[in-house]
PDB file of C-alpha atoms in Angstrom:
ATOM      1  CA  MET A   1     -94.115 132.287   7.247  1.00 46.00           C
ATOM      2  CA  LEU A   2     -90.423 131.771   6.529  1.00 43.00           C
ATOM      3  CA  TYR A   3     -90.085 129.906   9.831  1.00 46.00           C
ATOM      4  CA  MET A   4     -92.857 127.422   8.874  1.00 47.00           C
ATOM      5  CA  ARG A   5     -91.129 126.631   5.540  1.00 49.00           C
ATOM      6  CA  LYS A   6     -87.874 125.763   7.389  1.00 47.00           C
ATOM      7  CA  VAL A   7     -89.715 123.370   9.732  1.00 44.00           C
ATOM      8  CA  ILE A   8     -91.411 121.594   6.804  1.00 48.00           C
ATOM      9  CA  ILE A   9     -88.058 121.157   5.008  1.00 49.00           C
ATOM     10  CA  ILE A  10     -86.433 119.656   8.097  1.00 48.00           C
ATOM     11  CA  ILE A  11     -89.326 117.180   8.605  1.00 49.00           C
ATOM     12  CA  ALA A  12     -89.139 116.113   4.957  1.00 48.00           C
ATOM     13  CA  ALA A  13     -85.379 115.505   5.218  1.00 46.00           C
ATOM     14  CA  VAL A  14     -85.793 113.325   8.295  1.00 47.00           C
ATOM     15  CA  ALA A  15     -88.514 111.283   6.543  1.00 47.00           C
ATOM     16  CA  MET A  16     -86.285 110.685   3.509  1.00 51.00           C
ATOM     17  CA  LEU A  17     -83.394 109.509   5.657  1.00 46.00           C
ATOM     18  CA  THR A  18     -85.675 107.132   7.559  1.00 48.00           C
ATOM     19  CA  ALA A  19     -87.064 105.707   4.298  1.00 46.00           C
ATOM     20  CA  CYS A  20     -83.536 105.119   2.960  1.00 47.00           C
ATOM     21  CA  GLY A  21     -82.498 103.281   6.146  1.00 47.00           C
ATOM     22  CA  SER A  22     -85.563 101.025   6.153  1.00 46.00           C
ATOM     23  CA  GLY A  23     -85.156 100.203   2.464  1.00 45.00           C
ATOM     24  CA  GLN A  24     -81.765  98.398   2.929  1.00 44.00           C
ATOM     25  CA  THR A  25     -83.263  94.983   3.677  1.00 43.00           C
ATOM     26  CA  GLY A  26     -81.195  91.801   3.723  1.00 42.00           C
ATOM     27  CA  GLN A  27     -77.899  93.589   4.511  1.00 45.00           C
ATOM     28  CA  VAL A  28     -76.317  93.201   7.981  1.00 42.00           C
ATOM     29  CA  ASP A  29     -73.316  95.057   9.214  1.00 47.00           C
ATOM     30  CA  PRO A  30     -70.933  92.381  10.525  1.00 43.00           C
ATOM     31  CA  GLU A  31     -69.500  94.733  13.103  1.00 45.00           C
ATOM     32  CA  ALA A  32     -72.967  95.556  14.439  1.00 43.00           C
ATOM     33  CA  ASP A  33     -74.047  91.886  14.804  1.00 43.00           C
ATOM     34  CA  THR A  34     -74.096  90.984  18.481  1.00 38.00           C
ATOM     35  CA  THR A  35     -75.876  87.631  18.139  1.00 35.00           C
ATOM     36  CA  ALA A  36     -74.134  84.947  20.279  1.00 37.00           C
ATOM     37  CA  ILE A  37     -72.838  81.889  18.423  1.00 34.00           C
ATOM     38  CA  VAL A  38     -74.048  78.654  20.087  1.00 36.00           C
ATOM     39  CA  ARG A  39     -71.969  75.579  19.371  1.00 38.00           C
ATOM     40  CA  GLU A  40     -73.628  72.225  19.752  1.00 39.00           C
ATOM     41  CA  GLU A  41     -71.471  69.898  21.856  1.00 40.00           C
ATOM     42  CA  LYS A  42     -71.218  66.284  20.855  1.00 39.00           C
ATOM     43  CA  PRO A  43     -72.742  63.857  23.350  1.00 41.00           C
ATOM     44  CA  ALA A  44     -70.324  61.801  25.416  1.00 47.00           C
ATOM     45  CA  LEU A  45     -72.073  58.554  24.541  1.00 46.00           C
ATOM     46  CA  PRO A  46     -72.474  57.105  21.018  1.00 47.00           C
ATOM     47  CA  LEU A  47     -76.137  57.879  20.622  1.00 44.00           C
ATOM     48  CA  PRO A  48     -76.601  57.944  16.809  1.00 47.00           C
ATOM     49  CA  ASP A  49     -77.840  54.671  15.316  1.00 49.00           C
ATOM     50  CA  SER A  50     -77.906  52.992  18.712  1.00 53.00           C
ATOM     51  CA  GLU A  51     -80.267  52.149  21.531  1.00 61.00           C
ATOM     52  CA  VAL A  52     -79.280  53.360  24.974  1.00 61.00           C
ATOM     53  CA  LYS A  53     -80.429  51.844  28.255  1.00 75.00           C
ATOM     54  CA  GLN A  54     -79.448  52.913  31.725  1.00 86.00           C
ATOM     55  CA  THR A  55     -79.412  50.920  34.954  1.00 90.00           C
ATOM     56  CA  MET A  56     -77.755  51.042  38.341  1.00 94.00           C
ATOM     57  CA  GLY A  57     -74.831  48.885  39.348  1.00 95.00           C
ATOM     58  CA  LYS A  58     -72.219  48.421  42.035  1.00 95.00           C
ATOM     59  CA  VAL A  59     -68.439  48.225  41.886  1.00 94.00           C
ATOM     60  CA  VAL A  60     -67.143  44.911  43.226  1.00 93.00           C
ATOM     61  CA  ALA A  61     -63.617  43.705  43.887  1.00 89.00           C
ATOM     62  CA  GLU A  62     -62.814  40.606  41.895  1.00 86.00           C
ATOM     63  CA  ARG A  63     -60.103  39.607  44.377  1.00 90.00           C
ATOM     64  CA  TYR A  64     -59.694  40.398  48.068  1.00 92.00           C
ATOM     65  CA  ALA A  65     -58.471  38.755  51.262  1.00 94.00           C
ATOM     66  CA  ASP A  66     -59.762  39.072  54.824  1.00 95.00           C
ATOM     67  CA  LEU A  67     -56.802  38.749  57.191  1.00 96.00           C
ATOM     68  CA  ALA A  68     -56.972  37.568  60.804  1.00 95.00           C
ATOM     69  CA  PHE A  69     -54.673  36.431  63.589  1.00 94.00           C
ATOM     70  CA  LYS A  70     -54.928  32.808  64.696  1.00 89.00           C
ATOM     71  CA  THR A  71     -53.781  33.451  68.259  1.00 87.00           C
ATOM     72  CA  ALA A  72     -55.404  35.529  70.994  1.00 90.00           C
ATOM     73  CA  LEU A  73     -52.525  37.774  72.053  1.00 91.00           C
ATOM     74  CA  PRO A  74     -51.981  41.524  72.486  1.00 93.00           C
ATOM     75  CA  ILE A  75     -51.407  43.375  69.217  1.00 94.00           C
ATOM     76  CA  GLU A  76     -47.922  44.852  69.241  1.00 93.00           C
ATOM     77  CA  GLN A  77     -48.223  47.233  66.297  1.00 95.00           C
ATOM     78  CA  VAL A  78     -50.501  48.253  63.425  1.00 96.00           C
ATOM     79  CA  LEU A  79     -48.528  49.643  60.519  1.00 96.00           C
ATOM     80  CA  VAL A  80     -51.268  50.625  58.042  1.00 96.00           C
ATOM     81  CA  ARG A  81     -54.500  52.617  57.848  1.00 96.00           C
ATOM     82  CA  ASN A  82     -57.702  52.375  55.841  1.00 95.00           C
ATOM     83  CA  GLY A  83     -57.256  53.390  52.228  1.00 91.00           C
ATOM     84  CA  GLN A  84     -53.501  52.868  52.269  1.00 94.00           C
ATOM     85  CA  LYS A  85     -51.970  51.162  49.246  1.00 92.00           C
ATOM     86  CA  VAL A  86     -49.759  48.184  50.093  1.00 94.00           C
ATOM     87  CA  ARG A  87     -47.404  45.879  48.246  1.00 94.00           C
ATOM     88  CA  ARG A  88     -47.322  42.101  48.347  1.00 94.00           C
ATOM     89  CA  GLY A  89     -45.465  40.879  51.441  1.00 94.00           C
ATOM     90  CA  GLN A  90     -45.699  44.223  53.260  1.00 96.00           C
ATOM     91  CA  VAL A  91     -46.221  43.845  57.033  1.00 96.00           C
ATOM     92  CA  LEU A  92     -49.616  45.164  58.139  1.00 96.00           C
ATOM     93  CA  ALA A  93     -49.795  44.279  61.843  1.00 96.00           C
ATOM     94  CA  THR A  94     -48.006  42.081  64.410  1.00 95.00           C
ATOM     95  CA  LEU A  95     -48.819  40.309  67.655  1.00 94.00           C
ATOM     96  CA  ASP A  96     -46.667  40.310  70.803  1.00 91.00           C
ATOM     97  CA  GLN A  97     -43.442  38.867  69.360  1.00 89.00           C
ATOM     98  CA  PHE A  98     -41.801  38.318  72.782  1.00 90.00           C
ATOM     99  CA  LYS A  99     -44.529  35.908  73.868  1.00 88.00           C
ATOM    100  CA  LEU A 100     -44.405  33.996  70.594  1.00 89.00           C
ATOM    101  CA  ARG A 101     -40.603  33.719  70.523  1.00 91.00           C
ATOM    102  CA  ASN A 102     -40.503  32.684  74.169  1.00 92.00           C
ATOM    103  CA  ASP A 103     -42.986  29.926  73.392  1.00 91.00           C
ATOM    104  CA  ILE A 104     -40.712  28.644  70.617  1.00 92.00           C
ATOM    105  CA  THR A 105     -37.744  28.595  73.014  1.00 94.00           C
ATOM    106  CA  GLN A 106     -39.712  26.492  75.492  1.00 94.00           C
ATOM    107  CA  LYS A 107     -40.785  24.052  72.778  1.00 93.00           C
ATOM    108  CA  GLU A 108     -37.202  23.699  71.555  1.00 93.00           C
ATOM    109  CA  ARG A 109     -36.104  22.766  75.084  1.00 94.00           C
ATOM    110  CA  ALA A 110     -38.903  20.236  75.296  1.00 93.00           C
ATOM    111  CA  VAL A 111     -37.603  18.592  72.105  1.00 94.00           C
ATOM    112  CA  GLU A 112     -34.057  18.456  73.524  1.00 94.00           C
ATOM    113  CA  GLN A 113     -35.318  16.874  76.746  1.00 94.00           C
ATOM    114  CA  ALA A 114     -37.330  14.315  74.820  1.00 92.00           C
ATOM    115  CA  GLN A 115     -34.245  13.374  72.800  1.00 93.00           C
ATOM    116  CA  LEU A 116     -32.268  12.879  76.033  1.00 93.00           C
ATOM    117  CA  ARG A 117     -34.988  10.646  77.428  1.00 92.00           C
ATOM    118  CA  ILE A 118     -34.844   8.505  74.286  1.00 90.00           C
ATOM    119  CA  GLU A 119     -31.103   8.051  74.696  1.00 91.00           C
ATOM    120  CA  GLN A 120     -31.508   7.105  78.343  1.00 91.00           C
ATOM    121  CA  ALA A 121     -34.363   4.732  77.576  1.00 90.00           C
ATOM    122  CA  HIS A 122     -32.339   3.074  74.818  1.00 89.00           C
ATOM    123  CA  LEU A 123     -29.468   2.381  77.242  1.00 90.00           C
ATOM    124  CA  GLN A 124     -31.863   0.962  79.813  1.00 89.00           C
ATOM    125  CA  MET A 125     -33.434  -1.254  77.166  1.00 88.00           C
ATOM    126  CA  GLN A 126     -30.018  -2.638  76.237  1.00 89.00           C
ATOM    127  CA  ASP A 127     -29.308  -3.382  79.929  1.00 88.00           C
ATOM    128  CA  VAL A 128     -32.556  -5.359  80.233  1.00 86.00           C
ATOM    129  CA  ILE A 129     -31.763  -7.374  77.082  1.00 87.00           C
ATOM    130  CA  ILE A 130     -28.250  -8.157  78.368  1.00 88.00           C
ATOM    131  CA  ALA A 131     -29.764  -9.230  81.695  1.00 87.00           C
ATOM    132  CA  HIS A 132     -31.824 -11.801  79.758  1.00 84.00           C
ATOM    133  CA  GLY A 133     -28.612 -13.165  78.221  1.00 88.00           C
ATOM    134  CA  TYR A 134     -28.856 -11.693  74.737  1.00 88.00           C
ATOM    135  CA  ASP A 135     -26.705  -9.375  72.703  1.00 86.00           C
ATOM    136  CA  PRO A 136     -28.492  -6.061  72.012  1.00 83.00           C
ATOM    137  CA  GLU A 137     -26.540  -5.755  68.746  1.00 84.00           C
ATOM    138  CA  LYS A 138     -28.078  -8.994  67.427  1.00 85.00           C
ATOM    139  CA  ALA A 139     -31.743  -8.053  67.350  1.00 80.00           C
ATOM    140  CA  ALA A 140     -32.705 -11.007  65.127  1.00 84.00           C
ATOM    141  CA  GLN A 141     -31.685 -13.465  67.884  1.00 84.00           C
ATOM    142  CA  ILE A 142     -33.694 -11.753  70.623  1.00 85.00           C
ATOM    143  CA  PRO A 143     -37.157 -13.289  71.291  1.00 88.00           C
ATOM    144  CA  SER A 144     -40.076 -10.922  70.805  1.00 86.00           C
ATOM    145  CA  ASN A 145     -41.250 -11.292  74.400  1.00 87.00           C
ATOM    146  CA  VAL A 146     -37.808 -10.237  75.665  1.00 86.00           C
ATOM    147  CA  THR A 147     -37.790  -7.221  73.362  1.00 85.00           C
ATOM    148  CA  ARG A 148     -41.289  -6.230  74.509  1.00 88.00           C
ATOM    149  CA  ASN A 149     -40.414  -6.631  78.157  1.00 86.00           C
ATOM    150  CA  SER A 150     -37.236  -4.580  77.725  1.00 87.00           C
ATOM    151  CA  ASP A 151     -39.187  -1.835  75.960  1.00 85.00           C
ATOM    152  CA  LEU A 152     -41.790  -1.602  78.733  1.00 85.00           C
ATOM    153  CA  LYS A 153     -39.204  -1.494  81.501  1.00 86.00           C
ATOM    154  CA  SER A 154     -37.074   1.152  79.803  1.00 88.00           C
ATOM    155  CA  GLY A 155     -39.924   3.289  78.408  1.00 87.00           C
ATOM    156  CA  TYR A 156     -38.142   3.471  75.063  1.00 87.00           C
ATOM    157  CA  THR A 157     -41.280   3.450  72.835  1.00 87.00           C
ATOM    158  CA  LEU A 158     -43.002   5.959  75.119  1.00 90.00           C
ATOM    159  CA  SER A 159     -40.047   8.340  74.958  1.00 91.00           C
ATOM    160  CA  LYS A 160     -40.094   8.184  71.138  1.00 89.00           C
ATOM    161  CA  SER A 161     -43.775   9.139  71.183  1.00 91.00           C
ATOM    162  CA  GLN A 162     -43.004  12.045  73.523  1.00 91.00           C
ATOM    163  CA  LEU A 163     -40.308  13.276  71.154  1.00 92.00           C
ATOM    164  CA  ALA A 164     -42.745  13.220  68.218  1.00 93.00           C
ATOM    165  CA  THR A 165     -45.246  15.226  70.276  1.00 94.00           C
ATOM    166  CA  ALA A 166     -42.597  17.771  71.288  1.00 93.00           C
ATOM    167  CA  LYS A 167     -41.564  18.239  67.664  1.00 94.00           C
ATOM    168  CA  THR A 168     -45.199  18.760  66.635  1.00 94.00           C
ATOM    169  CA  GLN A 169     -45.656  21.398  69.329  1.00 93.00           C
ATOM    170  CA  LEU A 170     -42.476  23.138  68.209  1.00 93.00           C
ATOM    171  CA  GLU A 171     -43.746  23.332  64.630  1.00 93.00           C
ATOM    172  CA  ALA A 172     -47.039  24.736  65.909  1.00 90.00           C
ATOM    173  CA  ALA A 173     -45.190  27.414  67.890  1.00 89.00           C
ATOM    174  CA  ARG A 174     -43.173  28.370  64.826  1.00 91.00           C
ATOM    175  CA  HIS A 175     -46.379  28.564  62.802  1.00 88.00           C
ATOM    176  CA  ASP A 176     -47.924  30.826  65.469  1.00 86.00           C
ATOM    177  CA  LEU A 177     -44.914  33.128  65.219  1.00 88.00           C
ATOM    178  CA  GLN A 178     -45.292  33.304  61.467  1.00 87.00           C
ATOM    179  CA  SER A 179     -49.063  33.851  61.601  1.00 86.00           C
ATOM    180  CA  GLY A 180     -48.522  36.510  64.283  1.00 91.00           C
ATOM    181  CA  VAL A 181     -47.311  38.784  61.494  1.00 93.00           C
ATOM    182  CA  LEU A 182     -49.987  39.791  58.984  1.00 94.00           C
ATOM    183  CA  THR A 183     -48.660  40.564  55.517  1.00 95.00           C
ATOM    184  CA  ALA A 184     -50.371  41.665  52.318  1.00 95.00           C
ATOM    185  CA  PRO A 185     -51.007  38.630  50.069  1.00 94.00           C
ATOM    186  CA  PHE A 186     -50.909  40.824  46.952  1.00 92.00           C
ATOM    187  CA  ASP A 187     -50.727  44.458  45.842  1.00 91.00           C
ATOM    188  CA  GLY A 188     -53.852  46.333  46.859  1.00 90.00           C
ATOM    189  CA  VAL A 189     -55.467  48.750  49.286  1.00 92.00           C
ATOM    190  CA  VAL A 190     -56.360  48.292  52.969  1.00 95.00           C
ATOM    191  CA  ALA A 191     -60.028  48.373  54.006  1.00 94.00           C
ATOM    192  CA  ASN A 192     -62.142  47.550  57.082  1.00 94.00           C
ATOM    193  CA  LEU A 193     -59.210  47.945  59.499  1.00 95.00           C
ATOM    194  CA  SER A 194     -60.793  47.277  62.893  1.00 93.00           C
ATOM    195  CA  VAL A 195     -57.944  47.043  65.445  1.00 93.00           C
ATOM    196  CA  GLN A 196     -55.394  49.212  67.206  1.00 93.00           C
ATOM    197  CA  ALA A 197     -52.069  48.562  68.842  1.00 93.00           C
ATOM    198  CA  HIS A 198     -52.209  47.097  72.399  1.00 91.00           C
ATOM    199  CA  GLN A 199     -55.677  45.627  71.873  1.00 93.00           C
ATOM    200  CA  LEU A 200     -56.181  41.909  72.465  1.00 92.00           C
ATOM    201  CA  ALA A 201     -56.567  40.136  69.154  1.00 92.00           C
ATOM    202  CA  GLU A 202     -59.453  37.701  68.807  1.00 92.00           C
ATOM    203  CA  ALA A 203     -58.431  34.486  67.108  1.00 91.00           C
ATOM    204  CA  GLY A 204     -60.098  34.237  63.708  1.00 92.00           C
ATOM    205  CA  LYS A 205     -61.632  37.734  63.777  1.00 93.00           C
ATOM    206  CA  THR A 206     -60.898  39.802  60.667  1.00 94.00           C
ATOM    207  CA  VAL A 207     -58.295  42.492  61.289  1.00 95.00           C
ATOM    208  CA  CYS A 208     -58.523  44.082  57.859  1.00 96.00           C
ATOM    209  CA  ARG A 209     -59.254  43.390  54.206  1.00 95.00           C
ATOM    210  CA  VAL A 210     -56.796  43.832  51.354  1.00 95.00           C
ATOM    211  CA  ILE A 211     -58.497  44.586  48.039  1.00 92.00           C
ATOM    212  CA  ALA A 212     -56.681  44.075  44.757  1.00 88.00           C
ATOM    213  CA  THR A 213     -57.652  47.406  43.209  1.00 77.00           C
ATOM    214  CA  GLY A 214     -56.366  46.429  39.792  1.00 77.00           C
ATOM    215  CA  ASP A 215     -59.120  43.826  39.474  1.00 80.00           C
ATOM    216  CA  MET A 216     -62.400  45.739  39.790  1.00 88.00           C
ATOM    217  CA  MET A 217     -65.705  44.918  38.148  1.00 93.00           C
ATOM    218  CA  VAL A 218     -69.206  46.376  37.963  1.00 95.00           C
ATOM    219  CA  GLU A 219     -72.157  44.161  38.777  1.00 95.00           C
ATOM    220  CA  PHE A 220     -75.599  45.079  37.427  1.00 95.00           C
ATOM    221  CA  ARG A 221     -78.843  43.517  36.239  1.00 93.00           C
ATOM    222  CA  VAL A 222     -80.518  43.410  32.850  1.00 90.00           C
ATOM    223  CA  MET A 223     -84.079  42.321  32.138  1.00 91.00           C
ATOM    224  CA  GLU A 224     -84.399  38.955  30.454  1.00 91.00           C
ATOM    225  CA  ALA A 225     -85.952  40.510  27.334  1.00 89.00           C
ATOM    226  CA  ASP A 226     -82.833  42.669  26.805  1.00 87.00           C
ATOM    227  CA  LEU A 227     -80.245  40.005  27.563  1.00 87.00           C
ATOM    228  CA  GLN A 228     -79.613  39.102  23.920  1.00 85.00           C
ATOM    229  CA  LYS A 229     -78.352  42.639  23.245  1.00 83.00           C
ATOM    230  CA  TYR A 230     -75.634  42.520  25.887  1.00 84.00           C
ATOM    231  CA  LYS A 231     -73.492  39.469  25.378  1.00 87.00           C
ATOM    232  CA  VAL A 232     -69.950  38.907  26.632  1.00 92.00           C
ATOM    233  CA  GLY A 233     -67.740  41.548  25.038  1.00 91.00           C
ATOM    234  CA  THR A 234     -70.385  44.284  24.985  1.00 89.00           C
ATOM    235  CA  GLY A 235     -68.995  47.668  25.975  1.00 91.00           C
ATOM    236  CA  VAL A 236     -70.642  49.729  28.722  1.00 92.00           C
ATOM    237  CA  HIS A 237     -70.063  53.182  30.175  1.00 93.00           C
ATOM    238  CA  ILE A 238     -69.753  53.605  33.938  1.00 93.00           C
ATOM    239  CA  ILE A 239     -70.557  56.871  35.749  1.00 94.00           C
ATOM    240  CA  PRO A 240     -70.002  57.007  39.553  1.00 93.00           C
ATOM    241  CA  VAL A 241     -72.932  58.405  41.509  1.00 93.00           C
ATOM    242  CA  ALA A 242     -70.444  60.200  43.758  1.00 89.00           C
ATOM    243  CA  ASP A 243     -68.871  62.091  40.837  1.00 89.00           C
ATOM    244  CA  LYS A 244     -70.899  62.225  37.641  1.00 89.00           C
ATOM    245  CA  SER A 245     -68.203  64.183  35.872  1.00 89.00           C
ATOM    246  CA  GLN A 246     -66.155  60.994  35.682  1.00 90.00           C
ATOM    247  CA  GLN A 247     -66.742  58.249  33.130  1.00 91.00           C
ATOM    248  CA  TYR A 248     -65.164  54.813  32.859  1.00 92.00           C
ATOM    249  CA  GLU A 249     -65.225  52.096  30.242  1.00 92.00           C
ATOM    250  CA  ALA A 250     -65.989  48.460  30.953  1.00 93.00           C
ATOM    251  CA  THR A 251     -66.644  45.271  29.016  1.00 93.00           C
ATOM    252  CA  VAL A 252     -69.195  42.612  29.898  1.00 93.00           C
ATOM    253  CA  SER A 253     -67.205  39.544  30.984  1.00 93.00           C
ATOM    254  CA  GLU A 254     -69.666  37.418  32.962  1.00 94.00           C
ATOM    255  CA  ILE A 255     -73.336  36.532  32.678  1.00 94.00           C
ATOM    256  CA  ASN A 256     -74.884  34.603  35.538  1.00 94.00           C
ATOM    257  CA  PRO A 257     -77.157  32.013  33.832  1.00 93.00           C
ATOM    258  CA  ILE A 258     -80.036  32.451  36.280  1.00 94.00           C
ATOM    259  CA  VAL A 259     -83.167  34.576  35.926  1.00 94.00           C
ATOM    260  CA  ASP A 260     -84.335  35.908  39.288  1.00 93.00           C
ATOM    261  CA  GLN A 261     -87.900  36.399  40.472  1.00 92.00           C
ATOM    262  CA  GLN A 262     -88.007  39.883  38.952  1.00 92.00           C
ATOM    263  CA  GLY A 263     -87.100  38.488  35.529  1.00 93.00           C
ATOM    264  CA  ALA A 264     -83.593  39.947  35.558  1.00 94.00           C
ATOM    265  CA  VAL A 265     -80.165  38.465  34.899  1.00 94.00           C
ATOM    266  CA  THR A 266     -76.998  39.571  36.713  1.00 95.00           C
ATOM    267  CA  LEU A 267     -74.015  40.653  34.603  1.00 95.00           C
ATOM    268  CA  ARG A 268     -70.479  41.673  35.441  1.00 95.00           C
ATOM    269  CA  ALA A 269     -68.315  44.039  33.407  1.00 94.00           C
ATOM    270  CA  ARG A 270     -64.562  44.366  33.837  1.00 93.00           C
ATOM    271  CA  LEU A 271     -63.289  47.937  34.204  1.00 91.00           C
ATOM    272  CA  SER A 272     -60.421  49.042  31.988  1.00 85.00           C
ATOM    273  CA  LYS A 273     -59.172  51.417  34.714  1.00 82.00           C
ATOM    274  CA  THR A 274     -60.115  51.703  38.367  1.00 75.00           C
ATOM    275  CA  ALA A 275     -58.705  54.996  39.621  1.00 69.00           C
ATOM    276  CA  GLU A 276     -60.847  56.541  42.387  1.00 77.00           C
ATOM    277  CA  LEU A 277     -63.284  53.607  42.400  1.00 84.00           C
ATOM    278  CA  PHE A 278     -64.012  51.760  45.654  1.00 86.00           C
ATOM    279  CA  ASP A 279     -65.456  48.352  46.365  1.00 88.00           C
ATOM    280  CA  GLY A 280     -69.231  48.740  46.871  1.00 89.00           C
ATOM    281  CA  MET A 281     -69.483  52.122  45.116  1.00 92.00           C
ATOM    282  CA  ASN A 282     -72.802  52.811  43.366  1.00 95.00           C
ATOM    283  CA  VAL A 283     -72.590  53.654  39.665  1.00 95.00           C
ATOM    284  CA  GLU A 284     -74.785  54.302  36.658  1.00 95.00           C
ATOM    285  CA  VAL A 285     -74.326  51.768  33.891  1.00 93.00           C
ATOM    286  CA  ILE A 286     -75.020  52.984  30.365  1.00 92.00           C
ATOM    287  CA  LEU A 287     -75.678  50.083  28.017  1.00 79.00           C
ATOM    288  CA  THR A 288     -75.377  50.919  24.341  1.00 66.00           C
ATOM    289  CA  SER A 289     -76.332  48.483  21.598  1.00 57.00           C
ATOM    290  CA  GLU A 290     -76.870  48.830  17.852  1.00 54.00           C
ATOM    291  CA  LYS A 291     -80.468  49.011  16.716  1.00 53.00           C
TER     292      LYS A 291
END
């Protein structure tokens, strides 16, 4: 009997403690709160009070140069590789310099020989004029038929023409020597390099392209109905497909005034920075305009 009373007292005490714990509503122990705090991150793009449209575009180089040799000769050396940054005037590749310099030497000798022939022809012409009884130093007193006859016999006019031809060929040889050295026309990066040393260069075939990386743009299309929202000066956000963690800023700078068959207009936006962007790279273009 005494044992049963002790059990009942214990049960009653447990019930009272439980009731007291459940009655403390609205109070939370800060140290016992394990709820995670979630912070809302701000969006990267200015979404509030604006209308956002997304389209695809392509990075394009505003300025580039395709370089080629003008003479079919063996390539002596190639001094650059694809993706290499170059400075204006930097040598990129050269043709066989020995052949080009030897050609200049031959043309210089041809000019010297032509000059000697002129001197010889001039002396012969004077002899013919003297033989006709006239003074070569008094050209005004010499009949035109005598002068013509003296010229034909001496070959004086012909030798002058040969000298002019020799000089022209010498200038061409010097030009070939100069064009046998490809140099960067401006600061940029090398692309489409298609030759190696000791290969035979094809005259007029592109050896490489130099892209001015500081002048990059993004080309994309906008539907005609949306064109009025994106005038010159509108800001756009550029996200490369190859690395969506990167974001670039650009400003619409060109609008091609033609609507294509799909009802779209082509726009170009100039990039404020171009690090890690290549010509032809695909990008997402985020167009943001006020509502």
